[in-house]
GROMACS .gro file of N, CA and C in nm:
model
  390
    1MET      N    1  -1.535  -3.592   0.984
    1MET     CA    2  -1.418  -3.537   1.049
    1MET      C    3  -1.449  -3.395   1.094
    2ASN      N    4  -1.400  -3.359   1.213
    2ASN     CA    5  -1.425  -3.222   1.259
    2ASN      C    6  -1.298  -3.138   1.246
    3LYS      N    7  -1.313  -3.010   1.267
    3LYS     CA    8  -1.200  -2.919   1.244
    3LYS      C    9  -1.088  -2.936   1.346
    4PHE      N   10  -1.113  -3.001   1.458
    4PHE     CA   11  -1.011  -3.016   1.561
    4PHE      C   12  -0.927  -3.142   1.543
    5GLN      N   13  -0.978  -3.238   1.466
    5GLN     CA   14  -0.907  -3.365   1.453
    5GLN      C   15  -0.885  -3.402   1.306
    6PRO      N   16  -0.761  -3.431   1.270
    6PRO     CA   17  -0.730  -3.467   1.132
    6PRO      C   18  -0.761  -3.614   1.100
    7ILE      N   19  -0.815  -3.688   1.197
    7ILE     CA   20  -0.847  -3.829   1.177
    7ILE      C   21  -0.993  -3.853   1.213
    8ASP      N   22  -1.047  -3.964   1.165
    8ASP     CA   23  -1.185  -3.997   1.193
    8ASP      C   24  -1.200  -4.149   1.196
    9PHE      N   25  -1.199  -4.207   1.316
    9PHE     CA   26  -1.210  -4.351   1.330
    9PHE      C   27  -1.356  -4.394   1.312
   10GLN      N   28  -1.376  -4.501   1.237
   10GLN     CA   29  -1.511  -4.553   1.215
   10GLN      C   30  -1.557  -4.639   1.333
   11ASP      N   31  -1.461  -4.705   1.399
   11ASP     CA   32  -1.495  -4.793   1.510
   11ASP      C   33  -1.372  -4.817   1.597
   12LEU      N   34  -1.390  -4.899   1.701
   12LEU     CA   35  -1.279  -4.928   1.794
   12LEU      C   36  -1.162  -4.995   1.724
   13ASP      N   37  -1.190  -5.082   1.627
   13ASP     CA   38  -1.081  -5.148   1.556
   13ASP      C   39  -0.991  -5.046   1.486
   14ASP      N   40  -1.051  -4.943   1.426
   14ASP     CA   41  -0.973  -4.836   1.363
   14ASP      C   42  -0.885  -4.766   1.467
   15LEU      N   43  -0.944  -4.735   1.582
   15LEU     CA   44  -0.870  -4.669   1.689
   15LEU      C   45  -0.754  -4.758   1.735
   16PHE      N   46  -0.784  -4.884   1.762
   16PHE     CA   47  -0.682  -4.976   1.813
   16PHE      C   48  -0.567  -4.992   1.714
   17ALA      N   49  -0.598  -4.997   1.584
   17ALA     CA   50  -0.494  -5.011   1.482
   17ALA      C   51  -0.404  -4.887   1.476
   18PHE      N   52  -0.458  -4.773   1.514
   18PHE     CA   53  -0.385  -4.646   1.510
   18PHE      C   54  -0.290  -4.630   1.629
   19LEU      N   55  -0.325  -4.686   1.744
   19LEU     CA   56  -0.252  -4.659   1.868
   19LEU      C   57  -0.116  -4.729   1.875
   20PRO      N   58  -0.016  -4.662   1.933
   20PRO     CA   59   0.110  -4.729   1.963
   20PRO      C   60   0.086  -4.840   2.065
   21THR      N   61   0.169  -4.940   2.065
   21THR     CA   62   0.150  -5.060   2.148
   21THR      C   63   0.128  -5.029   2.296
   22GLU      N   64   0.211  -4.943   2.353
   22GLU     CA   65   0.199  -4.914   2.497
   22GLU      C   66   0.065  -4.847   2.529
   23GLU      N   67   0.022  -4.752   2.446
   23GLU     CA   68  -0.108  -4.688   2.466
   23GLU      C   69  -0.220  -4.790   2.452
   24LEU      N   70  -0.209  -4.877   2.353
   24LEU     CA   71  -0.312  -4.977   2.330
   24LEU      C   72  -0.329  -5.068   2.452
   25GLU      N   73  -0.218  -5.111   2.512
   25GLU     CA   74  -0.224  -5.195   2.632
   25GLU      C   75  -0.297  -5.124   2.745
   26ILE      N   76  -0.266  -4.997   2.765
   26ILE     CA   77  -0.329  -4.918   2.871
   26ILE      C   78  -0.479  -4.903   2.843
   27VAL      N   79  -0.513  -4.867   2.718
   27VAL     CA   80  -0.653  -4.850   2.680
   27VAL      C   81  -0.731  -4.979   2.704
   28LYS      N   82  -0.677  -5.090   2.660
   28LYS     CA   83  -0.749  -5.219   2.676
   28LYS      C   84  -0.768  -5.254   2.823
   29ALA      N   85  -0.667  -5.230   2.906
   29ALA     CA   86  -0.677  -5.260   3.050
   29ALA      C   87  -0.783  -5.171   3.115
   30LEU      N   88  -0.786  -5.043   3.079
   30LEU     CA   89  -0.884  -4.951   3.136
   30LEU      C   90  -1.026  -4.985   3.089
   31ARG      N   91  -1.042  -5.023   2.964
   31ARG     CA   92  -1.174  -5.062   2.912
   31ARG      C   93  -1.227  -5.183   2.990
   32LEU      N   94  -1.141  -5.283   3.010
   32LEU     CA   95  -1.182  -5.402   3.085
   32LEU      C   96  -1.227  -5.364   3.225
   33LEU      N   97  -1.155  -5.272   3.287
   33LEU     CA   98  -1.191  -5.228   3.422
   33LEU      C   99  -1.327  -5.159   3.423
   34VAL      N  100  -1.353  -5.074   3.325
   34VAL     CA  101  -1.483  -5.006   3.317
   34VAL      C  102  -1.595  -5.110   3.306
   35TYR      N  103  -1.578  -5.207   3.217
   35TYR     CA  104  -1.682  -5.310   3.198
   35TYR      C  105  -1.698  -5.399   3.322
   36GLU      N  106  -1.588  -5.423   3.392
   36GLU     CA  107  -1.595  -5.503   3.515
   36GLU      C  108  -1.678  -5.430   3.622
   37CYS      N  109  -1.655  -5.300   3.635
   37CYS     CA  110  -1.719  -5.222   3.741
   37CYS      C  111  -1.861  -5.179   3.706
   38ILE      N  112  -1.887  -5.158   3.579
   38ILE     CA  113  -2.018  -5.109   3.534
   38ILE      C  114  -2.063  -5.195   3.416
   39PRO      N  115  -2.107  -5.318   3.443
   39PRO     CA  116  -2.138  -5.412   3.333
   39PRO      C  117  -2.243  -5.360   3.235
   40GLU      N  118  -2.333  -5.274   3.280
   40GLU     CA  119  -2.440  -5.224   3.193
   40GLU      C  120  -2.398  -5.104   3.109
   41VAL      N  121  -2.272  -5.064   3.118
   41VAL     CA  122  -2.224  -4.946   3.048
   41VAL      C  123  -2.230  -4.964   2.896
   42LYS      N  124  -2.253  -4.854   2.827
   42LYS     CA  125  -2.251  -4.852   2.680
   42LYS      C  126  -2.130  -4.769   2.638
   43GLU      N  127  -2.060  -4.818   2.538
   43GLU     CA  128  -1.939  -4.751   2.490
   43GLU      C  129  -1.966  -4.690   2.352
   44LYS      N  130  -1.914  -4.569   2.332
   44LYS     CA  131  -1.931  -4.502   2.203
   44LYS      C  132  -1.808  -4.416   2.175
   45LEU      N  133  -1.764  -4.418   2.051
   45LEU     CA  134  -1.655  -4.329   2.013
   45LEU      C  135  -1.710  -4.188   1.997
   46SER      N  136  -1.653  -4.095   2.071
   46SER     CA  137  -1.683  -3.952   2.056
   46SER      C  138  -1.548  -3.882   2.052
   47TYR      N  139  -1.536  -3.785   1.965
   47TYR     CA  140  -1.407  -3.716   1.949
   47TYR      C  141  -1.295  -3.817   1.919
   48ASN      N  142  -1.331  -3.930   1.859
   48ASN     CA  143  -1.237  -4.037   1.822
   48ASN      C  144  -1.182  -4.117   1.939
   49VAL      N  145  -1.242  -4.108   2.056
   49VAL     CA  146  -1.197  -4.186   2.171
   49VAL      C  147  -1.317  -4.250   2.241
   50PRO      N  148  -1.295  -4.357   2.321
   50PRO     CA  149  -1.406  -4.424   2.389
   50PRO      C  150  -1.463  -4.343   2.505
   51PHE      N  151  -1.595  -4.323   2.501
   51PHE     CA  152  -1.672  -4.264   2.610
   51PHE      C  153  -1.769  -4.370   2.659
   52PHE      N  154  -1.796  -4.371   2.790
   52PHE     CA  155  -1.880  -4.474   2.850
   52PHE      C  156  -1.996  -4.408   2.923
   53ARG      N  157  -2.119  -4.462   2.903
   53ARG     CA  158  -2.237  -4.403   2.965
   53ARG      C  159  -2.335  -4.509   3.008
   54VAL      N  160  -2.416  -4.472   3.108
   54VAL     CA  161  -2.534  -4.550   3.145
   54VAL      C  162  -2.652  -4.456   3.124
   55LYS      N  163  -2.678  -4.367   3.221
   55LYS     CA  164  -2.779  -4.262   3.201
   55LYS      C  165  -2.717  -4.146   3.122
   56LYS      N  166  -2.603  -4.101   3.172
   56LYS     CA  167  -2.526  -3.994   3.107
   56LYS      C  168  -2.382  -4.043   3.095
   57THR      N  169  -2.299  -3.963   3.032
   57THR     CA  170  -2.159  -4.004   3.017
   57THR      C  171  -2.091  -4.006   3.154
   58ILE      N  172  -2.024  -4.118   3.183
   58ILE     CA  173  -1.958  -4.138   3.312
   58ILE      C  174  -1.808  -4.113   3.303
   59CYS      N  175  -1.746  -4.171   3.200
   59CYS     CA  176  -1.600  -4.160   3.191
   59CYS      C  177  -1.556  -4.175   3.046
   60PHE      N  178  -1.427  -4.150   3.025
   60PHE     CA  179  -1.369  -4.164   2.892
   60PHE      C  180  -1.223  -4.205   2.905
   61ILE      N  181  -1.171  -4.257   2.795
   61ILE     CA  182  -1.030  -4.294   2.786
   61ILE      C  183  -0.972  -4.220   2.666
   62TRP      N  184  -0.873  -4.136   2.690
   62TRP     CA  185  -0.818  -4.054   2.583
   62TRP      C  186  -0.668  -4.085   2.564
   63PRO      N  187  -0.634  -4.163   2.461
   63PRO     CA  188  -0.493  -4.188   2.432
   63PRO      C  189  -0.426  -4.060   2.382
   64GLY      N  190  -0.306  -4.033   2.429
   64GLY     CA  191  -0.237  -3.910   2.395
   64GLY      C  192  -0.207  -3.894   2.248
   65SER      N  193  -0.198  -4.004   2.174
   65SER     CA  194  -0.168  -3.992   2.031
   65SER      C  195  -0.289  -3.954   1.947
   66VAL      N  196  -0.408  -3.951   2.008
   66VAL     CA  197  -0.528  -3.906   1.937
   66VAL      C  198  -0.536  -3.755   1.955
   67PRO      N  199  -0.518  -3.680   1.848
   67PRO     CA  200  -0.508  -3.534   1.861
   67PRO      C  201  -0.640  -3.466   1.895
   68TRP      N  202  -0.626  -3.365   1.977
   68TRP     CA  203  -0.737  -3.273   2.006
   68TRP      C  204  -0.670  -3.144   2.049
   69GLY      N  205  -0.639  -3.061   1.954
   69GLY     CA  206  -0.569  -2.937   1.987
   69GLY      C  207  -0.432  -2.962   2.047
   70GLY      N  208  -0.365  -3.068   2.001
   70GLY     CA  209  -0.233  -3.103   2.053
   70GLY      C  210  -0.233  -3.244   2.108
   71THR      N  211  -0.116  -3.296   2.133
   71THR     CA  212  -0.106  -3.432   2.187
   71THR      C  213  -0.033  -3.426   2.320
   72PHE      N  214  -0.040  -3.537   2.393
   72PHE     CA  215   0.031  -3.549   2.520
   72PHE      C  216   0.081  -3.692   2.530
   73GLU      N  217   0.165  -3.718   2.626
   73GLU     CA  218   0.219  -3.852   2.646
   73GLU      C  219   0.126  -3.933   2.734
   74GLY      N  220   0.107  -4.060   2.701
   74GLY     CA  221   0.030  -4.150   2.786
   74GLY      C  222  -0.116  -4.158   2.748
   75VAL      N  223  -0.195  -4.211   2.841
   75VAL     CA  224  -0.338  -4.228   2.822
   75VAL      C  225  -0.410  -4.163   2.940
   76GLN      N  226  -0.505  -4.078   2.908
   76GLN     CA  227  -0.580  -4.008   3.012
   76GLN      C  228  -0.711  -4.082   3.038
   77PHE      N  229  -0.739  -4.104   3.165
   77PHE     CA  230  -0.868  -4.161   3.206
   77PHE      C  231  -0.943  -4.049   3.276
   78GLY      N  232  -1.064  -4.021   3.229
   78GLY     CA  233  -1.137  -3.907   3.284
   78GLY      C  234  -1.278  -3.940   3.328
   79PHE      N  235  -1.322  -3.868   3.430
   79PHE     CA  236  -1.459  -3.877   3.480
   79PHE      C  237  -1.531  -3.747   3.445
   80THR      N  238  -1.641  -3.758   3.371
   80THR     CA  239  -1.709  -3.637   3.324
   80THR      C  240  -1.773  -3.557   3.437
   81LYS      N  241  -1.810  -3.625   3.545
   81LYS     CA  242  -1.863  -3.554   3.664
   81LYS      C  243  -1.767  -3.573   3.782
   82GLY      N  244  -1.640  -3.562   3.751
   82GLY     CA  245  -1.537  -3.584   3.851
   82GLY      C  246  -1.544  -3.491   3.970
   83HIS      N  247  -1.601  -3.373   3.948
   83HIS     CA  248  -1.613  -3.275   4.058
   83HIS      C  249  -1.705  -3.325   4.168
   84LEU      N  250  -1.789  -3.426   4.138
   84LEU     CA  251  -1.881  -3.482   4.238
   84LEU      C  252  -1.822  -3.602   4.311
   85LEU      N  253  -1.705  -3.648   4.271
   85LEU     CA  254  -1.643  -3.765   4.334
   85LEU      C  255  -1.558  -3.723   4.454
   86LEU      N  256  -1.549  -3.812   4.552
   86LEU     CA  257  -1.459  -3.788   4.664
   86LEU      C  258  -1.317  -3.796   4.610
   87ASN      N  259  -1.245  -3.691   4.620
   87ASN     CA  260  -1.111  -3.683   4.561
   87ASN      C  261  -1.025  -3.596   4.653
   88GLU      N  262  -1.032  -3.628   4.782
   88GLU     CA  263  -0.971  -3.543   4.884
   88GLU      C  264  -0.820  -3.527   4.868
   89ASP      N  265  -0.754  -3.629   4.815
   89ASP     CA  266  -0.609  -3.620   4.800
   89ASP      C  267  -0.567  -3.578   4.659
   90ASN      N  268  -0.665  -3.534   4.579
   90ASN     CA  269  -0.638  -3.488   4.443
   90ASN      C  270  -0.568  -3.591   4.355
   91TYR      N  271  -0.608  -3.718   4.373
   91TYR     CA  272  -0.560  -3.826   4.285
   91TYR      C  273  -0.598  -3.793   4.141
   92LEU      N  274  -0.719  -3.740   4.125
   92LEU     CA  275  -0.766  -3.695   3.994
   92LEU      C  276  -0.741  -3.546   3.981
   93ALA      N  277  -0.692  -3.505   3.865
   93ALA     CA  278  -0.658  -3.364   3.843
   93ALA      C  279  -0.773  -3.289   3.776
   94ALA      N  280  -0.792  -3.165   3.817
   94ALA     CA  281  -0.894  -3.081   3.756
   94ALA      C  282  -0.838  -3.002   3.638
   95GLY      N  283  -0.712  -2.965   3.646
   95GLY     CA  284  -0.656  -2.878   3.544
   95GLY      C  285  -0.736  -2.748   3.543
   96LYS      N  286  -0.778  -2.705   3.426
   96LYS     CA  287  -0.858  -2.582   3.415
   96LYS      C  288  -1.006  -2.615   3.395
   97ARG      N  289  -1.043  -2.738   3.423
   97ARG     CA  290  -1.180  -2.782   3.399
   97ARG      C  291  -1.267  -2.766   3.523
   98LYS      N  292  -1.391  -2.734   3.498
   98LYS     CA  293  -1.485  -2.713   3.607
   98LYS      C  294  -1.540  -2.846   3.661
   99TYR      N  295  -1.571  -2.940   3.571
   99TYR     CA  296  -1.637  -3.064   3.613
   99TYR      C  297  -1.551  -3.189   3.595
  100VAL      N  298  -1.482  -3.198   3.483
  100VAL     CA  299  -1.405  -3.318   3.450
  100VAL      C  300  -1.283  -3.331   3.539
  101ARG      N  301  -1.254  -3.454   3.580
  101ARG     CA  302  -1.132  -3.486   3.655
  101ARG      C  303  -1.063  -3.600   3.583
  102THR      N  304  -0.931  -3.595   3.573
  102THR     CA  305  -0.857  -3.695   3.497
  102THR      C  306  -0.732  -3.741   3.570
  103ILE      N  307  -0.681  -3.853   3.522
  103ILE     CA  308  -0.548  -3.900   3.561
  103ILE      C  309  -0.485  -3.957   3.435
  104THR      N  310  -0.355  -3.935   3.418
  104THR     CA  311  -0.285  -3.981   3.298
  104THR      C  312  -0.184  -4.088   3.337
  105PHE      N  313  -0.185  -4.196   3.258
  105PHE     CA  314  -0.093  -4.308   3.280
  105PHE      C  315   0.001  -4.320   3.161
  106SER      N  316   0.131  -4.333   3.190
  106SER     CA  317   0.226  -4.352   3.081
  106SER      C  318   0.271  -4.497   3.070
  107SER      N  319   0.232  -4.580   3.166
  107SER     CA  320   0.257  -4.724   3.154
  107SER      C  321   0.149  -4.798   3.233
  108ILE      N  322   0.129  -4.923   3.197
  108ILE     CA  323   0.026  -5.003   3.261
  108ILE      C  324   0.057  -5.024   3.409
  109LYS      N  325   0.186  -5.021   3.444
  109LYS     CA  326   0.229  -5.042   3.583
  109LYS      C  327   0.183  -4.928   3.675
  110GLU      N  328   0.158  -4.811   3.618
  110GLU     CA  329   0.117  -4.695   3.698
  110GLU      C  330  -0.029  -4.702   3.742
  111ILE      N  331  -0.107  -4.789   3.680
  111ILE     CA  332  -0.251  -4.792   3.707
  111ILE      C  333  -0.278  -4.856   3.843
  112ASP      N  334  -0.345  -4.783   3.929
  112ASP     CA  335  -0.390  -4.835   4.057
  112ASP      C  336  -0.534  -4.885   4.036
  113PHE      N  337  -0.543  -5.012   3.997
  113PHE     CA  338  -0.673  -5.068   3.959
  113PHE      C  339  -0.774  -5.062   4.072
  114GLU      N  340  -0.730  -5.086   4.193
  114GLU     CA  341  -0.824  -5.085   4.307
  114GLU      C  342  -0.881  -4.945   4.329
  115ARG      N  343  -0.797  -4.849   4.319
  115ARG     CA  344  -0.841  -4.710   4.339
  115ARG      C  345  -0.937  -4.667   4.228
  116LEU      N  346  -0.904  -4.700   4.103
  116LEU     CA  347  -0.993  -4.667   3.992
  116LEU      C  348  -1.125  -4.742   4.002
  117ARG      N  349  -1.118  -4.866   4.051
  117ARG     CA  350  -1.239  -4.947   4.069
  117ARG      C  351  -1.336  -4.874   4.164
  118LEU      N  352  -1.284  -4.825   4.275
  118LEU     CA  353  -1.369  -4.753   4.372
  118LEU      C  354  -1.425  -4.625   4.310
  119LEU      N  355  -1.345  -4.554   4.232
  119LEU     CA  356  -1.393  -4.432   4.167
  119LEU      C  357  -1.500  -4.464   4.062
  120LEU      N  358  -1.484  -4.574   3.991
  120LEU     CA  359  -1.585  -4.613   3.893
  120LEU      C  360  -1.717  -4.649   3.960
  121TYR      N  361  -1.709  -4.723   4.072
  121TYR     CA  362  -1.832  -4.755   4.146
  121TYR      C  363  -1.901  -4.626   4.190
  122GLU      N  364  -1.821  -4.534   4.243
  122GLU     CA  365  -1.876  -4.407   4.290
  122GLU      C  366  -1.936  -4.326   4.174
  123ALA      N  367  -1.865  -4.321   4.061
  123ALA     CA  368  -1.914  -4.247   3.944
  123ALA      C  369  -2.044  -4.307   3.892
  124ASN      N  370  -2.059  -4.439   3.901
  124ASN     CA  371  -2.183  -4.503   3.858
  124ASN      C  372  -2.298  -4.465   3.950
  125ILE      N  373  -2.272  -4.454   4.080
  125ILE     CA  374  -2.374  -4.410   4.175
  125ILE      C  375  -2.416  -4.266   4.146
  126VAL      N  376  -2.316  -4.180   4.122
  126VAL     CA  377  -2.345  -4.040   4.087
  126VAL      C  378  -2.434  -4.034   3.961
  127ASP      N  379  -2.400  -4.119   3.862
  127ASP     CA  380  -2.479  -4.122   3.739
  127ASP      C  381  -2.622  -4.168   3.765
  128SER      N  382  -2.639  -4.269   3.850
  128SER     CA  383  -2.773  -4.322   3.875
  128SER      C  384  -2.861  -4.225   3.953
  129GLU      N  385  -2.796  -4.136   4.030
  129GLU     CA  386  -2.871  -4.038   4.108
  129GLU      C  387  -2.903  -3.912   4.027
  130GLY      N  388  -2.830  -3.894   3.915
  130GLY     CA  389  -2.845  -3.773   3.835
  130GLY      C  390  -2.955  -3.785   3.736
   0.00000   0.00000   0.00000
């Protein structure tokens, strides 16, 4: 356990058992999308949430109920090299981050799967070139 998080999940089952139902549905839908778009991806829990990598880390899924210096509502989907993605309409938010770009979903209905699919394909290309 680290000083920023009062919990320490051993695996995905631990995480899934911890999550509220609505967050769990969103997390599972986003995980399936990542695997659909990047079949060779490897998943690993870091900071108690799923991170996905091929060469380097490509994206992550952060449920709001998993603490990291505070909590938020919904589930955040983030691209670790989001600053390199085409994001002309600011679909992905930078916040105060230099590289990471995220979008937060509070229900499964909010997810634009086609748009995320294109971003995942693009993020995989960025990863393969890096």
